[in-house]
Short mmCIF file of the N, C-alpha and C atoms (twelve columns), coordinates in Angstrom:
data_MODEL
# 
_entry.id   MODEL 
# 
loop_
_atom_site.group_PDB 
_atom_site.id 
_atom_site.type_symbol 
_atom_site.label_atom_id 
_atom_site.label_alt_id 
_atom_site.label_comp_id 
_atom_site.label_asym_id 
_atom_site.label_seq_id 
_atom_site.Cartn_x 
_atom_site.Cartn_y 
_atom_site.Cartn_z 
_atom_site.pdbx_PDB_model_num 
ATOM 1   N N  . UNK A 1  40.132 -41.572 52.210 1 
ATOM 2   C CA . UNK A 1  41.236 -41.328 51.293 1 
ATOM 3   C C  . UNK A 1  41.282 -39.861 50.909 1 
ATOM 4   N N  . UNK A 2  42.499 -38.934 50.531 1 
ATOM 5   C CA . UNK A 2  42.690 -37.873 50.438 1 
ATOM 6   C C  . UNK A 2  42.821 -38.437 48.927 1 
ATOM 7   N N  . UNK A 3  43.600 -39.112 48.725 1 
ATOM 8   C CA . UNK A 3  43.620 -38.919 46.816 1 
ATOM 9   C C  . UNK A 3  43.412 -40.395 46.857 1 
ATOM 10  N N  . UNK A 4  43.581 -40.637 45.118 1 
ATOM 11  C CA . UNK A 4  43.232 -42.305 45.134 1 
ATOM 12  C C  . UNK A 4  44.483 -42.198 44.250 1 
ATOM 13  N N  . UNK A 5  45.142 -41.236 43.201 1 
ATOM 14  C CA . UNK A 5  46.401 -41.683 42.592 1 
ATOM 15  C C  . UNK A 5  47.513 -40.241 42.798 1 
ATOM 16  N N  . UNK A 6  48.759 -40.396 42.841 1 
ATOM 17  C CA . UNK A 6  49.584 -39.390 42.685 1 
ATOM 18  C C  . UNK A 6  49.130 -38.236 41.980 1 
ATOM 19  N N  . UNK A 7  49.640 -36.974 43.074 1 
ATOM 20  C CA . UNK A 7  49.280 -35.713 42.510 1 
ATOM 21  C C  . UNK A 7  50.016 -34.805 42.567 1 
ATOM 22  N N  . UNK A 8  51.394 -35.084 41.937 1 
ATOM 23  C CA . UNK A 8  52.708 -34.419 41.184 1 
ATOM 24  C C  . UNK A 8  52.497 -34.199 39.920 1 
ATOM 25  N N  . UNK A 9  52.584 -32.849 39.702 1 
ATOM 26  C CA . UNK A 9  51.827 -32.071 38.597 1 
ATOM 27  C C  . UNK A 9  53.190 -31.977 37.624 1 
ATOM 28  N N  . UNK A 10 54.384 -32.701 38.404 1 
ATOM 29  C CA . UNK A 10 55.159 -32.890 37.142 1 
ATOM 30  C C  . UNK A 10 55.911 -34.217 36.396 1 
ATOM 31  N N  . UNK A 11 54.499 -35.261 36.557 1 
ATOM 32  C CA . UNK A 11 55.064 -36.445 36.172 1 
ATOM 33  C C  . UNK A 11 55.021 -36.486 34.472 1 
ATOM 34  N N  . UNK A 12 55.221 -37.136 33.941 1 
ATOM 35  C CA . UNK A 12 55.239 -37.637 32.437 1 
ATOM 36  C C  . UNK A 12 54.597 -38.448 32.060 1 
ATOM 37  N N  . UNK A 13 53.310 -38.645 32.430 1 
ATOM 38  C CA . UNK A 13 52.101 -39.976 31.963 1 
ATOM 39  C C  . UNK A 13 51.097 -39.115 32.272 1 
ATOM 40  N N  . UNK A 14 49.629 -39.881 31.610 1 
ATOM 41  C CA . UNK A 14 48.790 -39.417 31.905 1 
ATOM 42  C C  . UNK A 14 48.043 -40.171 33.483 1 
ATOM 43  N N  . UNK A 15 47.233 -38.809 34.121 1 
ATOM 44  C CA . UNK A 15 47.338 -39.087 35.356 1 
ATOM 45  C C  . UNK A 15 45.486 -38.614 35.657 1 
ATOM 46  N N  . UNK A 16 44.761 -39.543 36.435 1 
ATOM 47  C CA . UNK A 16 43.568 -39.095 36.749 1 
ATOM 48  C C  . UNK A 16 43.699 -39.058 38.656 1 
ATOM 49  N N  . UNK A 17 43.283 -38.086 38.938 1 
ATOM 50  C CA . UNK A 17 43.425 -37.955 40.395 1 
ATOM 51  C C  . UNK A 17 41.994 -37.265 41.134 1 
ATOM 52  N N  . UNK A 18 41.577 -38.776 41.897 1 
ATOM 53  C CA . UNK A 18 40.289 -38.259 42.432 1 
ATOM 54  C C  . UNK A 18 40.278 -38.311 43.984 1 
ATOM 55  N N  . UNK A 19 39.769 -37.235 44.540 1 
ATOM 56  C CA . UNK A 19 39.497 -36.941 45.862 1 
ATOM 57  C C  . UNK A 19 38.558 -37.213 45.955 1 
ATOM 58  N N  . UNK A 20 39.240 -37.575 47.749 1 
ATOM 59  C CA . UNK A 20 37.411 -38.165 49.050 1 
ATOM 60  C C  . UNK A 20 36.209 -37.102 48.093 1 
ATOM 61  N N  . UNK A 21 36.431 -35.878 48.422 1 
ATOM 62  C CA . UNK A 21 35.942 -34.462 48.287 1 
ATOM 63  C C  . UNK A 21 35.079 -34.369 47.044 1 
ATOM 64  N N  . UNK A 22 35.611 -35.316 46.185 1 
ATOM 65  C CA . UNK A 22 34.835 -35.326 44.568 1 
ATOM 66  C C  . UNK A 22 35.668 -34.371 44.147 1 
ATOM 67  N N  . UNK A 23 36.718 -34.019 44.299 1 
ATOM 68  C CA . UNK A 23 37.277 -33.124 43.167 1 
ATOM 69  C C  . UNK A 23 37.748 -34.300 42.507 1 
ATOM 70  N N  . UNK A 24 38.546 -33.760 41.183 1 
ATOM 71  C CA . UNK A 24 39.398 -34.744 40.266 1 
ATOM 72  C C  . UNK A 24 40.086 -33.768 39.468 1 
ATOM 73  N N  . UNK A 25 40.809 -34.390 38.431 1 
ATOM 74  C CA . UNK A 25 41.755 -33.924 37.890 1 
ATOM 75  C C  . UNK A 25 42.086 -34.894 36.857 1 
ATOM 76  N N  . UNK A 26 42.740 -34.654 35.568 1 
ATOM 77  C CA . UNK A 26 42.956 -35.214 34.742 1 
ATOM 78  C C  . UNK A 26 44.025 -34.451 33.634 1 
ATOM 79  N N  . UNK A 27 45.255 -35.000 33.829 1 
ATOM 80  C CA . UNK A 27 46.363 -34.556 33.165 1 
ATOM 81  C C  . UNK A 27 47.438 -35.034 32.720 1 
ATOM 82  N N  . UNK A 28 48.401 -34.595 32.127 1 
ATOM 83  C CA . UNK A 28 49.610 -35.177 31.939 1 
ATOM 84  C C  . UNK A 28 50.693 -34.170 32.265 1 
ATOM 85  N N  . UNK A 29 51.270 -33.505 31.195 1 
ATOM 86  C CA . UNK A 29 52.212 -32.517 31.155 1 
ATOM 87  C C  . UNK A 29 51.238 -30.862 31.255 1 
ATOM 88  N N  . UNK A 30 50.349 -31.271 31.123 1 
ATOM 89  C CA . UNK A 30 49.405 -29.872 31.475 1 
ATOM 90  C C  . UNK A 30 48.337 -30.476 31.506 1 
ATOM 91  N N  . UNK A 31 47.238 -29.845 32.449 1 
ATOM 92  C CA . UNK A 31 46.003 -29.969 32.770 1 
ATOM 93  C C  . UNK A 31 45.171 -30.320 31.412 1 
ATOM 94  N N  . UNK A 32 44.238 -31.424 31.522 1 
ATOM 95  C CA . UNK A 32 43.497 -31.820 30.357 1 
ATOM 96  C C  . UNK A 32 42.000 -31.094 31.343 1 
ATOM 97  N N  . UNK A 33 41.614 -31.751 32.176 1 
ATOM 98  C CA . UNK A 33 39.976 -31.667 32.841 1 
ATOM 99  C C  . UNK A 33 40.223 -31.525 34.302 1 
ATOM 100 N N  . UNK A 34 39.207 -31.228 34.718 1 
ATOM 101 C CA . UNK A 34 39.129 -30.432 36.061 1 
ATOM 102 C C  . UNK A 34 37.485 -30.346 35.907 1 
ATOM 103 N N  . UNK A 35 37.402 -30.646 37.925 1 
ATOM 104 C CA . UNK A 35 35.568 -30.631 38.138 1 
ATOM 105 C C  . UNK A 35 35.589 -31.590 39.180 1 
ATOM 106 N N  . UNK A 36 34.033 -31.569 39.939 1 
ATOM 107 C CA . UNK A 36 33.883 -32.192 41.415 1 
ATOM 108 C C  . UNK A 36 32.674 -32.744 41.139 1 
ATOM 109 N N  . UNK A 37 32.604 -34.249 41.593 1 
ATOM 110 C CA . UNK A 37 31.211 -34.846 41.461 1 
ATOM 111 C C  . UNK A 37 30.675 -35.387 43.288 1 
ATOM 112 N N  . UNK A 38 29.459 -35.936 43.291 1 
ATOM 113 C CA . UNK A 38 29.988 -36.197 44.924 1 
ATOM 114 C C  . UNK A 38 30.348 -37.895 44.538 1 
ATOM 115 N N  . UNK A 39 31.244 -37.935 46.191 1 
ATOM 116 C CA . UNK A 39 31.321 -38.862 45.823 1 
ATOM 117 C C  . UNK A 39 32.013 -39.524 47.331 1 
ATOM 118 N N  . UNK A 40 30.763 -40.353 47.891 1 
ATOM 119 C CA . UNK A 40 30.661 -40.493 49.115 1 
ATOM 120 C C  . UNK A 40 32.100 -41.942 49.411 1 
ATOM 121 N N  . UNK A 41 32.623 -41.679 50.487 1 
ATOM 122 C CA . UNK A 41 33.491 -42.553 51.225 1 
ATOM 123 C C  . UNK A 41 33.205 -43.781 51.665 1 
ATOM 124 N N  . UNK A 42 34.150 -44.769 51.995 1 
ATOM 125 C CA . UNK A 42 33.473 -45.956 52.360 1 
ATOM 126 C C  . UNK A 42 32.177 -46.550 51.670 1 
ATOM 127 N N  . UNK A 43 32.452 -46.578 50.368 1 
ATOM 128 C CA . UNK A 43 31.595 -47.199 49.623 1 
ATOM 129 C C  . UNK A 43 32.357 -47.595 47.700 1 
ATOM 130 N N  . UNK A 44 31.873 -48.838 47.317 1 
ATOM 131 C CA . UNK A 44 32.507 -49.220 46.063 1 
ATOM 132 C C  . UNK A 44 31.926 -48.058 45.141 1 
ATOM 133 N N  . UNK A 45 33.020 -48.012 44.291 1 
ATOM 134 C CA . UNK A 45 32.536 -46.878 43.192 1 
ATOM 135 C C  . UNK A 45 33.181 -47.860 41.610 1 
ATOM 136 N N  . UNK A 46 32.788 -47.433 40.976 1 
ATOM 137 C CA . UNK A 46 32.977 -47.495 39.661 1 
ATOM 138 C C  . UNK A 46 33.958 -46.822 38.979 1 
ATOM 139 N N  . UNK A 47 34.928 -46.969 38.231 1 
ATOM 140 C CA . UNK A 47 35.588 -45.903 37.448 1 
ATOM 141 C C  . UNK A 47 35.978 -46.651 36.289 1 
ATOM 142 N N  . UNK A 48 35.855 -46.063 35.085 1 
ATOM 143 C CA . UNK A 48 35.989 -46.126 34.334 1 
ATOM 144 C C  . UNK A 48 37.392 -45.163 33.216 1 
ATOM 145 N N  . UNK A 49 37.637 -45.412 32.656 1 
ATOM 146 C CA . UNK A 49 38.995 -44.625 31.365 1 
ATOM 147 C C  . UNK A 49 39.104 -45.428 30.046 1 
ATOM 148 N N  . UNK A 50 38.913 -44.638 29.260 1 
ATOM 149 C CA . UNK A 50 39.213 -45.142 27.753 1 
ATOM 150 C C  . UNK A 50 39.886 -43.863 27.239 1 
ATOM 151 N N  . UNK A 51 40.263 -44.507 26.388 1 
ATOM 152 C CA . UNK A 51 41.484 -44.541 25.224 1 
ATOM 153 C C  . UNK A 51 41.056 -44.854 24.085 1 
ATOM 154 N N  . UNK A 52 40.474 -43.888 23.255 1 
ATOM 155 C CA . UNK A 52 40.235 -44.280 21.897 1 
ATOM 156 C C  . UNK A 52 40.712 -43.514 20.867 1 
ATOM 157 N N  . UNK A 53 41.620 -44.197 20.248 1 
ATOM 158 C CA . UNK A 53 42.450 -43.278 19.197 1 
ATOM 159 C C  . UNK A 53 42.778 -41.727 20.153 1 
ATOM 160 N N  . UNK A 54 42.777 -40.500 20.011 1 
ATOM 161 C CA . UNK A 54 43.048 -39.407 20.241 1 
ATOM 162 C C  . UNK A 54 42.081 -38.625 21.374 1 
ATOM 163 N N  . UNK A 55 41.039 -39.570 22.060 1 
ATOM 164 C CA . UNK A 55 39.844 -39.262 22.708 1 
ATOM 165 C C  . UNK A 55 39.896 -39.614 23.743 1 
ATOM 166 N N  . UNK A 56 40.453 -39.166 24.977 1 
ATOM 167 C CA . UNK A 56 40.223 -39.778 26.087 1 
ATOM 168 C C  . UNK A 56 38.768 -39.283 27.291 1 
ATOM 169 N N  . UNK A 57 38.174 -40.438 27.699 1 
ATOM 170 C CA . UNK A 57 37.286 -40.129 28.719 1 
ATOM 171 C C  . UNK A 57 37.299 -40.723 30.278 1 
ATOM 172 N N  . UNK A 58 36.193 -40.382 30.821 1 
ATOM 173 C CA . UNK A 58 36.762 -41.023 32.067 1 
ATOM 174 C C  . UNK A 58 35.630 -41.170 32.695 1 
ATOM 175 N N  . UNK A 59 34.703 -41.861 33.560 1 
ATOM 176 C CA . UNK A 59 33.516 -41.584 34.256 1 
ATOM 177 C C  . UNK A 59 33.640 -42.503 35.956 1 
ATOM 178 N N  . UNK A 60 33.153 -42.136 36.369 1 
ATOM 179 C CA . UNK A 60 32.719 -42.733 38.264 1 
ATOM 180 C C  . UNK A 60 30.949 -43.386 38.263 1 
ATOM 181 N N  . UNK A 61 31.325 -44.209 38.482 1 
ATOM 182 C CA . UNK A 61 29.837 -44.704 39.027 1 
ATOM 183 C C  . UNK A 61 28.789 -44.797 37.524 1 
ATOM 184 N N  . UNK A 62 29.096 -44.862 36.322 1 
ATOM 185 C CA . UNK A 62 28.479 -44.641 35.180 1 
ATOM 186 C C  . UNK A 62 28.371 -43.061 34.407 1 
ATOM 187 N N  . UNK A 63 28.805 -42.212 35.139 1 
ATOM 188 C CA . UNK A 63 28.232 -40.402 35.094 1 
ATOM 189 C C  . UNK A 63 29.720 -40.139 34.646 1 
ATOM 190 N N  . UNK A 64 29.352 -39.750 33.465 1 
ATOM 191 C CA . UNK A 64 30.882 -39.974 32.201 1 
ATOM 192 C C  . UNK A 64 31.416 -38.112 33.110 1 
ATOM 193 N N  . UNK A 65 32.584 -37.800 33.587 1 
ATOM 194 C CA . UNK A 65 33.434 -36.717 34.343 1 
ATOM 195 C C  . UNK A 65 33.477 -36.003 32.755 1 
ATOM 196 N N  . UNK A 66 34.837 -36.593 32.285 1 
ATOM 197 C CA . UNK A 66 35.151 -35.696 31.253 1 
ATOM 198 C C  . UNK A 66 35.332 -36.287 29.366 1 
ATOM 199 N N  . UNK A 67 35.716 -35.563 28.515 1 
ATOM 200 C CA . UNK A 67 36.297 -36.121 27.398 1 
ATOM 201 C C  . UNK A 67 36.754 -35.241 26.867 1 
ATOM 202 N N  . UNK A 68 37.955 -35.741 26.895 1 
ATOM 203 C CA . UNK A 68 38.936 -34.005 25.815 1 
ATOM 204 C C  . UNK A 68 39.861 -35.402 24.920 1 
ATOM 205 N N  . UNK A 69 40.049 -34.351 24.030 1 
ATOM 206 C CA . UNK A 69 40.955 -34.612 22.580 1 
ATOM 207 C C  . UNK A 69 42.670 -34.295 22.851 1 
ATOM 208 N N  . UNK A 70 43.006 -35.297 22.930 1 
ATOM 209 C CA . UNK A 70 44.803 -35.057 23.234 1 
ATOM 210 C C  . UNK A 70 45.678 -35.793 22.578 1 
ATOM 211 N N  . UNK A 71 46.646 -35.628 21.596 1 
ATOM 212 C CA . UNK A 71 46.942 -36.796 20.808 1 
ATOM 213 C C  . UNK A 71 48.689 -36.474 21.462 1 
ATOM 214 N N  . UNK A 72 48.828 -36.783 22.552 1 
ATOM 215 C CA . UNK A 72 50.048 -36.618 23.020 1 
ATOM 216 C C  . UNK A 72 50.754 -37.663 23.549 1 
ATOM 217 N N  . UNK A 73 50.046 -39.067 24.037 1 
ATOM 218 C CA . UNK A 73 50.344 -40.273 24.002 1 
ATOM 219 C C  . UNK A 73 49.147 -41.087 23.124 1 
ATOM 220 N N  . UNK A 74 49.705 -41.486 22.339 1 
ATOM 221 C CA . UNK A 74 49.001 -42.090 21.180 1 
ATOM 222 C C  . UNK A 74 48.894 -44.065 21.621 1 
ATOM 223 N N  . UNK A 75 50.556 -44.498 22.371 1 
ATOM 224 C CA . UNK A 75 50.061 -45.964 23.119 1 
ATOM 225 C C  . UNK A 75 51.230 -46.010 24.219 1 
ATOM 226 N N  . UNK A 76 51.248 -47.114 25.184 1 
ATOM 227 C CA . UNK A 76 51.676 -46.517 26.244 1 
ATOM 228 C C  . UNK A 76 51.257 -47.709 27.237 1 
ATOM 229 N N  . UNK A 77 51.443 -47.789 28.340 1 
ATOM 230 C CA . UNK A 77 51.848 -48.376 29.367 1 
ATOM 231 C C  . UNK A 77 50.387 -48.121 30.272 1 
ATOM 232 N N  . UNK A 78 49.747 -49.214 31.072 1 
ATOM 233 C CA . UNK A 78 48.896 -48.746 31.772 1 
ATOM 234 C C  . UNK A 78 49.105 -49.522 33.240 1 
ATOM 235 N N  . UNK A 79 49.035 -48.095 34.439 1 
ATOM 236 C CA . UNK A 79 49.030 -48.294 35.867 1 
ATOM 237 C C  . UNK A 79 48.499 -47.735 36.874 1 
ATOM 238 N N  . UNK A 80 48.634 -47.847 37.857 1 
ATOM 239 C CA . UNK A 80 47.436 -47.565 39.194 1 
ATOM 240 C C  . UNK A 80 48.451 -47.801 40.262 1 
ATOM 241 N N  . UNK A 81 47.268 -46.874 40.859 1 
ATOM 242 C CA . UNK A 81 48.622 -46.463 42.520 1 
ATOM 243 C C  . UNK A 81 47.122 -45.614 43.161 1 
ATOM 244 N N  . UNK A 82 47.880 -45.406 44.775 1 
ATOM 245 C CA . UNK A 82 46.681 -45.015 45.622 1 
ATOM 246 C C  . UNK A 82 48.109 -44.244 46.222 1 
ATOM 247 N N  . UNK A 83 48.804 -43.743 45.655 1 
ATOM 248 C CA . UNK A 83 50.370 -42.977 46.475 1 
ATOM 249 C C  . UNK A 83 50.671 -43.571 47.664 1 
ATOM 250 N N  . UNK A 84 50.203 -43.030 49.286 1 
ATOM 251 C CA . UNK A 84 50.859 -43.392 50.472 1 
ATOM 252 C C  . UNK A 84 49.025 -43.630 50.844 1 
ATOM 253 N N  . UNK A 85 47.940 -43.945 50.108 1 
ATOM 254 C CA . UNK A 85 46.972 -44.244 51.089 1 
ATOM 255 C C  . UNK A 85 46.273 -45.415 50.771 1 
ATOM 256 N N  . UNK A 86 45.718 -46.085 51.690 1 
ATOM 257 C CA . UNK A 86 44.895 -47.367 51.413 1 
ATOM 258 C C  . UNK A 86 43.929 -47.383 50.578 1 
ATOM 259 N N  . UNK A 87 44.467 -48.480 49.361 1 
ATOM 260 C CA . UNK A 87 43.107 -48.717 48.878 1 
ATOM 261 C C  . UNK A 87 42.782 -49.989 47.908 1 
ATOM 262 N N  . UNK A 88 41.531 -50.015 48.317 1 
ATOM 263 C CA . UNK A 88 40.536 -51.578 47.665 1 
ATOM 264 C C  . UNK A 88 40.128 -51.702 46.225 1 
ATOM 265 N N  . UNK A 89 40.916 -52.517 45.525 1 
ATOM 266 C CA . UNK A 89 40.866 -53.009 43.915 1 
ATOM 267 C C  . UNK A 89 39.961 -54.408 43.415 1 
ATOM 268 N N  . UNK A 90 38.387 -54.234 43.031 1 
ATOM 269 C CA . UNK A 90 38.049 -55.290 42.794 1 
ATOM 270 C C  . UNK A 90 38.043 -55.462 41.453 1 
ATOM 271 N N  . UNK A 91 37.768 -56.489 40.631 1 
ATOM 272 C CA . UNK A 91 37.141 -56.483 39.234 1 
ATOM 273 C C  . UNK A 91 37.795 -55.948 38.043 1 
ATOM 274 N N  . UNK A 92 39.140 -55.630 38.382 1 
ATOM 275 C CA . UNK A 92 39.838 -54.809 37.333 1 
ATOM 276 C C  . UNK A 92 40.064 -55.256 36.037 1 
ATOM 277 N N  . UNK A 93 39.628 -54.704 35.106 1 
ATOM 278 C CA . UNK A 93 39.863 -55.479 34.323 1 
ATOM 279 C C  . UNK A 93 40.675 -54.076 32.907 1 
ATOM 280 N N  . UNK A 94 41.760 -54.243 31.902 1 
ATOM 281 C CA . UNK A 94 42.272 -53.763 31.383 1 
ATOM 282 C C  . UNK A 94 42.271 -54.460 29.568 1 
ATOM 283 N N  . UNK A 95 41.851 -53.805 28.509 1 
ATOM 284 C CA . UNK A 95 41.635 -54.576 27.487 1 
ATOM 285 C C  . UNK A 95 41.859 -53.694 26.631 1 
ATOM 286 N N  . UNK A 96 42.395 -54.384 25.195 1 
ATOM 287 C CA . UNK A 96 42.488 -53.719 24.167 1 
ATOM 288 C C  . UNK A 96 41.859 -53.943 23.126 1 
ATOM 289 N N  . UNK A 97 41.814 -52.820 22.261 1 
ATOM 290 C CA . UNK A 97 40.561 -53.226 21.288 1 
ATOM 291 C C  . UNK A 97 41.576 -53.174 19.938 1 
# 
């Protein structure tokens, strides 16, 4: 996989975008986080995102990526996409507290 979600830097949601490569990205209307972990192919990974009050984080495989403070969507709609490339969804699970 080249990306796992859309990486149009001018959508209107918040957007996490991780490469084969271990780069990632994490934004909305401007860049929140940026940084590269490894993160080997052909193999299940973990990912994680929360949403707590004004705090968003995000981690792969347990190894928390980022956490920045953004109070720019406060509640909101939650979705997933792999753009134009294949990809495998187990265990998903989405909850509110």
């Amino acid at each position: 996989l080249s990306k796992v979600l859309s990486n149009s830097d001018d959508l209107d949601e918040m957007v996490l975008v991780l490469f084969s490569n271990g780069s990632f990205k994490v934004y909305e209307q401007r860049k929140l986080a940026t940084g590269h972990i490894p993160f080997p192919e052909n193999k299940w990974h973990n990912l994680k995102l929360a949403f707590n009050n004004n705090i968003i984080s995000g981690a792969i495989d347990g190894n928390e990526l980022f956490r920045v403070i953004d109070k720019e969507y406060p509640t909101g709609y939650c979705g997933m996409g792999t753009g134009w490339h294949y990809g495998i969804f187990d265990n998903l699970k989405i909850t509110s507290k």
